[in-house]
Coordinates of C-alpha atoms in Angstrom, one line a residue:
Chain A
X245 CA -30.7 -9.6 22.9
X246 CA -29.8 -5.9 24.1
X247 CA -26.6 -7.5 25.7
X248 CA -25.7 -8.6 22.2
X249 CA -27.0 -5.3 20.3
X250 CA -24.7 -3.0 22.9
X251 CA -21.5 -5.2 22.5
X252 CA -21.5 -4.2 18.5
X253 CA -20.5 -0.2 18.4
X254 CA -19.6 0.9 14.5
X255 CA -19.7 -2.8 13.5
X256 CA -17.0 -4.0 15.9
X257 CA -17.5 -6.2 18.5
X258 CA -16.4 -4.5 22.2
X259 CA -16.6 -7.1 24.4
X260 CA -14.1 -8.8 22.2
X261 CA -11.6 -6.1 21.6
X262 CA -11.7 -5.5 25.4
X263 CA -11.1 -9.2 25.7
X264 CA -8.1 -9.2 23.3
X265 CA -6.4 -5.7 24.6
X266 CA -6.3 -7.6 27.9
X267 CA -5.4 -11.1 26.8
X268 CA -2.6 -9.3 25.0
X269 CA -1.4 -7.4 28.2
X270 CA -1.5 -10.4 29.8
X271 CA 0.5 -12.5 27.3
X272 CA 2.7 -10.1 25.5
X273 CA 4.3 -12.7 23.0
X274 CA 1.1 -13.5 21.7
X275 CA 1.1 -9.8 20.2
X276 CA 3.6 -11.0 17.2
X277 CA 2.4 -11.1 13.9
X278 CA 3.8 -11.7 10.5
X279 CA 2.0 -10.6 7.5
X280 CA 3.0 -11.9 4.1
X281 CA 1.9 -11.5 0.5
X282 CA 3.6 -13.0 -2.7
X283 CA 3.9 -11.1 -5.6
X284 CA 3.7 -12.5 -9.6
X285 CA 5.2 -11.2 -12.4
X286 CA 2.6 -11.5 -15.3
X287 CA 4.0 -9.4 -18.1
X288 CA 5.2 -5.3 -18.6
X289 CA 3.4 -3.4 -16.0
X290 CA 0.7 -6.4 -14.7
X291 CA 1.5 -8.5 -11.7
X292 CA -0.3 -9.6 -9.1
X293 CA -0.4 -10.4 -5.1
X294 CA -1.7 -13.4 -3.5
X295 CA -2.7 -12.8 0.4
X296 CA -4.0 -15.2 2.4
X297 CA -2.2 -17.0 5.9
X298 CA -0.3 -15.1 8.4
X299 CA 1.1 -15.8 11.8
X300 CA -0.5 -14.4 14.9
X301 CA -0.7 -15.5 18.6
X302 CA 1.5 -18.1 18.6
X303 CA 0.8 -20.2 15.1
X304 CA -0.2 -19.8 11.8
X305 CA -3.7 -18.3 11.1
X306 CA -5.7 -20.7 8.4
X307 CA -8.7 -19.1 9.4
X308 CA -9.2 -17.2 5.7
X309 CA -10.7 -19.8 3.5
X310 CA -9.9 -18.2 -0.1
X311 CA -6.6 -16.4 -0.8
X312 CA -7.0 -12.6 -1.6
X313 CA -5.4 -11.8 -5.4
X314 CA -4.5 -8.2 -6.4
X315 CA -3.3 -6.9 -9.5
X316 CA -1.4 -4.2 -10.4
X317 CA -0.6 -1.7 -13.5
X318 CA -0.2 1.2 -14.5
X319 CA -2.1 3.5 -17.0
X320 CA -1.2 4.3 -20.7
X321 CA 1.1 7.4 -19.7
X322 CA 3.4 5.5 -17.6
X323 CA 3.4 2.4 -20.2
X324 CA 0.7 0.3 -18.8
X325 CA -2.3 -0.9 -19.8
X326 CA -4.2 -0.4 -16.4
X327 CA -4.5 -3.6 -15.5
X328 CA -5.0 -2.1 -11.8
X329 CA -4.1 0.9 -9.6
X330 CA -0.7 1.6 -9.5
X331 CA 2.0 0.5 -6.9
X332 CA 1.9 4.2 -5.6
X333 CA -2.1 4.1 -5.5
X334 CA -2.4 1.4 -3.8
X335 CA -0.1 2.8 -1.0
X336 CA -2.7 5.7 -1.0
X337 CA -5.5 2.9 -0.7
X338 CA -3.5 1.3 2.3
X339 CA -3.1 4.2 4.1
X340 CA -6.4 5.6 3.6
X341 CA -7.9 1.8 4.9
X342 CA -5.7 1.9 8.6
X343 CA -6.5 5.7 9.2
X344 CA -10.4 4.2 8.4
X345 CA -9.9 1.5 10.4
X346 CA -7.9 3.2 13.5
X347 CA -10.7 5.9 13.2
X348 CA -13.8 3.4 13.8
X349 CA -11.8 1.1 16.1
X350 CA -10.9 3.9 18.5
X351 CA -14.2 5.7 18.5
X352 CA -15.8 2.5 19.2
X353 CA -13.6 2.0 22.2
X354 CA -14.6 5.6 23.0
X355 CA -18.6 5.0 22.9
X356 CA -18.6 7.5 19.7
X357 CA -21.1 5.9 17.3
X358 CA -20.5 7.1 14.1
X359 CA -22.2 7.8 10.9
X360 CA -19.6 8.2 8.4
X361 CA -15.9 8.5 7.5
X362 CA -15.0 9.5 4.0
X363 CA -11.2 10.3 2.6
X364 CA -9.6 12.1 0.4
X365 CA -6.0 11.4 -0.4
X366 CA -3.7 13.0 -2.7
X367 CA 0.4 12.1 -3.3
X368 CA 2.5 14.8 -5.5
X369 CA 5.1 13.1 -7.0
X370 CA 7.7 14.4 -10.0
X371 CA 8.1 11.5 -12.1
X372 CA 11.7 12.7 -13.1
X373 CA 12.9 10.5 -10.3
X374 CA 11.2 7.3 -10.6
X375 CA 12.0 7.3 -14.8
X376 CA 15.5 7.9 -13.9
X377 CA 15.7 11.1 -15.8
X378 CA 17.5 13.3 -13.3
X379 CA 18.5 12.5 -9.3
X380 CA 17.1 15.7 -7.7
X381 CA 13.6 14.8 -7.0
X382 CA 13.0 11.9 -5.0
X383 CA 11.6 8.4 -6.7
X384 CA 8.0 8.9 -4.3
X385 CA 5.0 10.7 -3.2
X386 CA 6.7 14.0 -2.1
X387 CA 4.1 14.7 -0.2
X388 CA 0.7 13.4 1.0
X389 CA -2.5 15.2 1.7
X390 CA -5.2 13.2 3.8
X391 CA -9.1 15.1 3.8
X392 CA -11.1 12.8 6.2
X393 CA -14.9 13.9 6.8
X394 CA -15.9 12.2 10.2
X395 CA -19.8 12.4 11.1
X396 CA -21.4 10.8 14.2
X397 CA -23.1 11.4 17.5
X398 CA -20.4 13.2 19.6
X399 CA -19.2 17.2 19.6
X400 CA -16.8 18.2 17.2
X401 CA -14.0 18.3 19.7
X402 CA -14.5 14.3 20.0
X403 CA -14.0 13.4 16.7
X404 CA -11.2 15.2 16.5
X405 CA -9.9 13.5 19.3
X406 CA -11.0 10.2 17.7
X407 CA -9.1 11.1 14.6
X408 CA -5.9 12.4 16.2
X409 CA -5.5 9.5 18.2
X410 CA -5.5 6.8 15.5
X411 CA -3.1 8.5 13.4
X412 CA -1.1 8.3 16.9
X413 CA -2.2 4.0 16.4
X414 CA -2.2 3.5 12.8
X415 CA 0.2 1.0 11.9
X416 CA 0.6 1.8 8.2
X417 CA 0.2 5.6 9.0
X418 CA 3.4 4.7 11.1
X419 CA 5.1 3.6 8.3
X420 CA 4.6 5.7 5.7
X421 CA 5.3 8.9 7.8
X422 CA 8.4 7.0 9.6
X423 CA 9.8 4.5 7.6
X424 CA 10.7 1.0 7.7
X425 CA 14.1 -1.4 7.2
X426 CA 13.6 -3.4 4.4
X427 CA 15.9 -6.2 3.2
X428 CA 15.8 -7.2 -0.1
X429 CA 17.6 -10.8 -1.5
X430 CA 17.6 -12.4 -4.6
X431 CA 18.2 -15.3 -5.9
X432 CA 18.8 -16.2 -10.5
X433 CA 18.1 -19.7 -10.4
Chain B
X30 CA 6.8 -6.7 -38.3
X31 CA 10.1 -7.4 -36.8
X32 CA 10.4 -3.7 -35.7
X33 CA 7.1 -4.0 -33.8
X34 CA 8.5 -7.1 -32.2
X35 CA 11.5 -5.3 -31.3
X36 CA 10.2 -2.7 -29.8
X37 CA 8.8 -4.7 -27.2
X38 CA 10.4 -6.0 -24.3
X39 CA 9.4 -7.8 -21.7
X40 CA 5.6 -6.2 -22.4
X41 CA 7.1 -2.7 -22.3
X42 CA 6.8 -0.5 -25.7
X43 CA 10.6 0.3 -25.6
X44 CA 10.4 2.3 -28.3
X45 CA 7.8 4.7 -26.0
X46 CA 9.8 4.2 -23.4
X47 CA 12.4 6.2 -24.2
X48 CA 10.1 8.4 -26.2
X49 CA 8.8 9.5 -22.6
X50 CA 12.1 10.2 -21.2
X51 CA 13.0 12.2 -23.9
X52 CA 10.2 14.3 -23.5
X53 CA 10.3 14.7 -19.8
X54 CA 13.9 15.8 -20.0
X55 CA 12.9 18.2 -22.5
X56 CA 9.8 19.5 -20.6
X57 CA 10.1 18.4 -16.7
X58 CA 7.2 20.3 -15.6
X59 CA 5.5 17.3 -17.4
X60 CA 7.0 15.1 -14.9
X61 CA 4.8 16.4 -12.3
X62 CA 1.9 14.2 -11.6
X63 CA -0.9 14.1 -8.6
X64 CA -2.7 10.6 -7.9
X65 CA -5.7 10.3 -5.9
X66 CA -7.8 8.0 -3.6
X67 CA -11.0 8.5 -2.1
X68 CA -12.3 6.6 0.9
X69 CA -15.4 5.2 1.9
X70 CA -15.9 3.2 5.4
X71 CA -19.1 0.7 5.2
X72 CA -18.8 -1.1 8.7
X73 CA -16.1 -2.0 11.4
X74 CA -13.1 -2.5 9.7
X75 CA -15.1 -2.9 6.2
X76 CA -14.0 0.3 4.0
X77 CA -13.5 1.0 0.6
X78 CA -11.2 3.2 -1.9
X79 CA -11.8 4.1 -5.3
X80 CA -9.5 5.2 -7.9
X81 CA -9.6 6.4 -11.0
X82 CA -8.5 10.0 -12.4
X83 CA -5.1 11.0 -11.6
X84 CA -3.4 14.5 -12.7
X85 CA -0.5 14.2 -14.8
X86 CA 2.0 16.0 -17.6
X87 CA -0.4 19.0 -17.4
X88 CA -3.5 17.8 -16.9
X89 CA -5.9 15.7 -15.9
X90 CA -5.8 11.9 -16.8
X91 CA -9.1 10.1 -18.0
X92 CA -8.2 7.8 -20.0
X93 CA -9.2 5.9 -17.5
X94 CA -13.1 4.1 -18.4
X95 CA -14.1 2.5 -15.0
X96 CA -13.1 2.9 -11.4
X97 CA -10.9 0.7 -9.8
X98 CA -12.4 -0.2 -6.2
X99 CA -10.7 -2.0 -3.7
X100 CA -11.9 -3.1 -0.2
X101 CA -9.9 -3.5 2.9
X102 CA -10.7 -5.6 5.6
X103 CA -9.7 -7.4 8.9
X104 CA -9.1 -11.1 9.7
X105 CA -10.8 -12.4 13.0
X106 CA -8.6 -11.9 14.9
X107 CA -8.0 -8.2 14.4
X108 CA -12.1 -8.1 14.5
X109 CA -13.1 -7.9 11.3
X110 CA -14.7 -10.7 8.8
X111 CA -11.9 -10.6 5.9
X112 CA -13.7 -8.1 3.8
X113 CA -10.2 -7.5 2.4
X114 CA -6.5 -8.2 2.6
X115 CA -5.5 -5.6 5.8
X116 CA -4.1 -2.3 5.1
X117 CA -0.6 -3.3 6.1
X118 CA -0.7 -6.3 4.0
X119 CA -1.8 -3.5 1.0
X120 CA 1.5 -1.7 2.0
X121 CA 3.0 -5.0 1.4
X122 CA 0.9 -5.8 -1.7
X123 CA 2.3 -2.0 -3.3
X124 CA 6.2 -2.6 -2.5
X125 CA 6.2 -5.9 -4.2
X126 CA 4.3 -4.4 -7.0
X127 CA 6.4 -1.4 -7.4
X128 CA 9.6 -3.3 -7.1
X129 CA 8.3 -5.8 -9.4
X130 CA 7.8 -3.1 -12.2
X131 CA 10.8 -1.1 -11.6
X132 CA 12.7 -4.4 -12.4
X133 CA 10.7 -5.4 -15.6
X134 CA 11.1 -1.4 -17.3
X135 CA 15.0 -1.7 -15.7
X136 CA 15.7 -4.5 -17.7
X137 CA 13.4 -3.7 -20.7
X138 CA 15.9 -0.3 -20.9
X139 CA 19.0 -2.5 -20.5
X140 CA 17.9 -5.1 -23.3
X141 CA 17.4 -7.9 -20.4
X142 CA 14.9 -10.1 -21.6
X143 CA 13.1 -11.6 -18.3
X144 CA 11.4 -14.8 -18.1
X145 CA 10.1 -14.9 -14.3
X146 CA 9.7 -12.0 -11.3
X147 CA 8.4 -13.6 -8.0
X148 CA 8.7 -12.3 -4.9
X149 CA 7.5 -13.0 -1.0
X150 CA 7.3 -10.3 1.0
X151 CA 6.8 -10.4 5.2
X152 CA 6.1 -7.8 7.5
X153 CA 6.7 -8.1 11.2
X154 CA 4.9 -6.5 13.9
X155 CA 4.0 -6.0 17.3
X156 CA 0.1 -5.6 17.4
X157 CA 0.2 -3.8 20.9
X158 CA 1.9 -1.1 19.4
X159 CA -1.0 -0.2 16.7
X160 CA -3.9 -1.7 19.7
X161 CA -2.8 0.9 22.0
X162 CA -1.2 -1.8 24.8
X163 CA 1.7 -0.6 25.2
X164 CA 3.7 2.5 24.0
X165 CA 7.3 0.8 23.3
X166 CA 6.9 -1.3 20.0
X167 CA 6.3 0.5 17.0
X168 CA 2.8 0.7 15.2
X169 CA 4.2 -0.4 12.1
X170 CA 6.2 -3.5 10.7
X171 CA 9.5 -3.4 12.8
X172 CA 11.1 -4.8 9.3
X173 CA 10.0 -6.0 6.2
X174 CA 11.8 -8.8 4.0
X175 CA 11.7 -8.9 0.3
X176 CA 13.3 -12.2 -1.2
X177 CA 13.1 -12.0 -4.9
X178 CA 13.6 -14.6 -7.8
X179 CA 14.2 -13.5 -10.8
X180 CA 15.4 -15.4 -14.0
X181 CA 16.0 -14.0 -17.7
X182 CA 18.6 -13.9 -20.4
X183 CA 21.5 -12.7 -18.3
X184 CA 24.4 -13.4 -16.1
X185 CA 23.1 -13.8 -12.6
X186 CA 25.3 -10.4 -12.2
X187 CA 23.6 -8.1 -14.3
X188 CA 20.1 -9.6 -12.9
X189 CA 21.4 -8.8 -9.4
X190 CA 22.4 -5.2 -11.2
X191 CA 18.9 -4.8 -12.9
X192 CA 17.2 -5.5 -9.2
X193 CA 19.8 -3.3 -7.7
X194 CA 18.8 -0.1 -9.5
X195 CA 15.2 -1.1 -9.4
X196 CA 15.1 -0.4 -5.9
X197 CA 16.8 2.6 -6.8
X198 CA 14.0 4.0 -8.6
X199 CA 11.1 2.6 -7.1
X200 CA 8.8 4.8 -6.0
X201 CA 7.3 2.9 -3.0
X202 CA 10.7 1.4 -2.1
X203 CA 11.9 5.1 -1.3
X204 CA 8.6 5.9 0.2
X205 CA 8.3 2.8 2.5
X206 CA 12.1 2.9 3.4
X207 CA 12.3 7.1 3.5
X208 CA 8.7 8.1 5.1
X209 CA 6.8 10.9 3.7
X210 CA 5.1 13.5 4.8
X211 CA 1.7 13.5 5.4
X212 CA -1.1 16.0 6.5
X213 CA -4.2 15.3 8.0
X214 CA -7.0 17.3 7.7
X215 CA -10.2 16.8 9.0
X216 CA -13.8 18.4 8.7
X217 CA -16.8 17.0 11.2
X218 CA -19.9 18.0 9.3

């Protein structure tokens, strides 16, 4: 039993991640992934996202049983009628989830045991742009302030460490920060 | 009653609409808004955002009754138990949303009367990248593909022009193709 108590660290399984770095090393092509979602136009400002299969290591994945569904709004002032959080929200929400993520996945590589990680995010934005009402400022956040509190049983210095180095792994961190090609097509028929 | 019909379009309060840009032309410090998420890790890659208040045309917004709260999670694979969609498929989740809205207000503006947004959206990645494997493929989606279909009163040409300055305007779309800037802060006890 203490064999299975000291794989877990933070809720994640070691002996597995260990086992998937190095089955990855060893079989780099298995490392692609695809992630999809498709998106619903319901009516004004509410539409939602279906999530559910993806393609990893060589096939698809069919392990998630139940699709995931998300809507989104937007609230009175911008002509919703907050059916959910807003587009720009929710990239707040995804960000804030892989910093989490890359926070507890990296101390737990790291032996750091850790009590608690809380966020704050903020994202300015001047609407101007986004309404279309003048070209100046640009159409998103601005800028984007993350306030992480980090608690658990290593020296301060450590869980800086831990922090710094999954914003260095963080794949949507990455793309917010960086930016990413996107293609759009459509089709009228 | 006709004029109430009138007014809206494609779920969008028209008449408001342009009420709002009006106003923010007139007054653009108005047009400076501040939204907000606060995270909350529960265990492995298990953590949760919740959003509600957001700052906006000079003040706080609570109009806002309840909370929304979403949770963010990991398929097997990536060691977690699906406790959510990931946070890149989120990312995903908030493009397809934004675009989606920027086309239904674009073509409420324009008198374009839409009968169906849908969209699929994929991401493509690396995973060693964001695992820490190797250094040379991004953390991030490498590219993402948006293929749209959208069908309302128009000539296909002026739906291709509505999604055209949608992704003009959408907030997300600038952010996700653009970057941002983002700050990290962190406090350890």
């Amino acid at each position: 039993m203490s064999i299975a108590t000291d794989t877990f660290r933070n809720g994640v399984d070691t002996e597995k991640m260990f086992a998937t770095l190095d089955l990855i090393k060893a079989q780099p092509e298995l490392a692609k992934f695809r992630f999809r979602a498709t998106n619903r136009w319901i009516d004004g400002s509410h539409n939602r996202s279906t999530i559910q299969g993806f393609y990893a290591a060589g096939g698809e994945d069919t392990t998630r049983g139940e699709a995931f569904e998300l809507d989104a709004g937007e609230p009175a002032i911008l002509l919703g009628a907050d059916e959910g959080p807003n587009p720009a929200e929710y990239l707040l929400h995804a960000l804030a989830a892989c910093l989490t993520t890359s926070i507890v996945y990296v101390a737990a590589a790291r032996k750091v045991e850790l009590t608690s990680v809380e966020s704050t995010l903020t994202g300015d934005m001047d609407v101007r742009g986004a309404l279309g009402v003048d070209d100046e400022p640009r159409n998103g956040f601005e800028r984007i302030g993350v306030s992480f509190r980090v608690t658990g049983n290593a020296p301060e210095e450590k869980l800086r460490e831990v922090v710094e180095r999954a914003s260095k792994r963080s794949a949507v961190y990455d793309m917010v920060t960086n930016g990413v090609p996107v293609a759009v097509e459509v089709t009228t028929d």
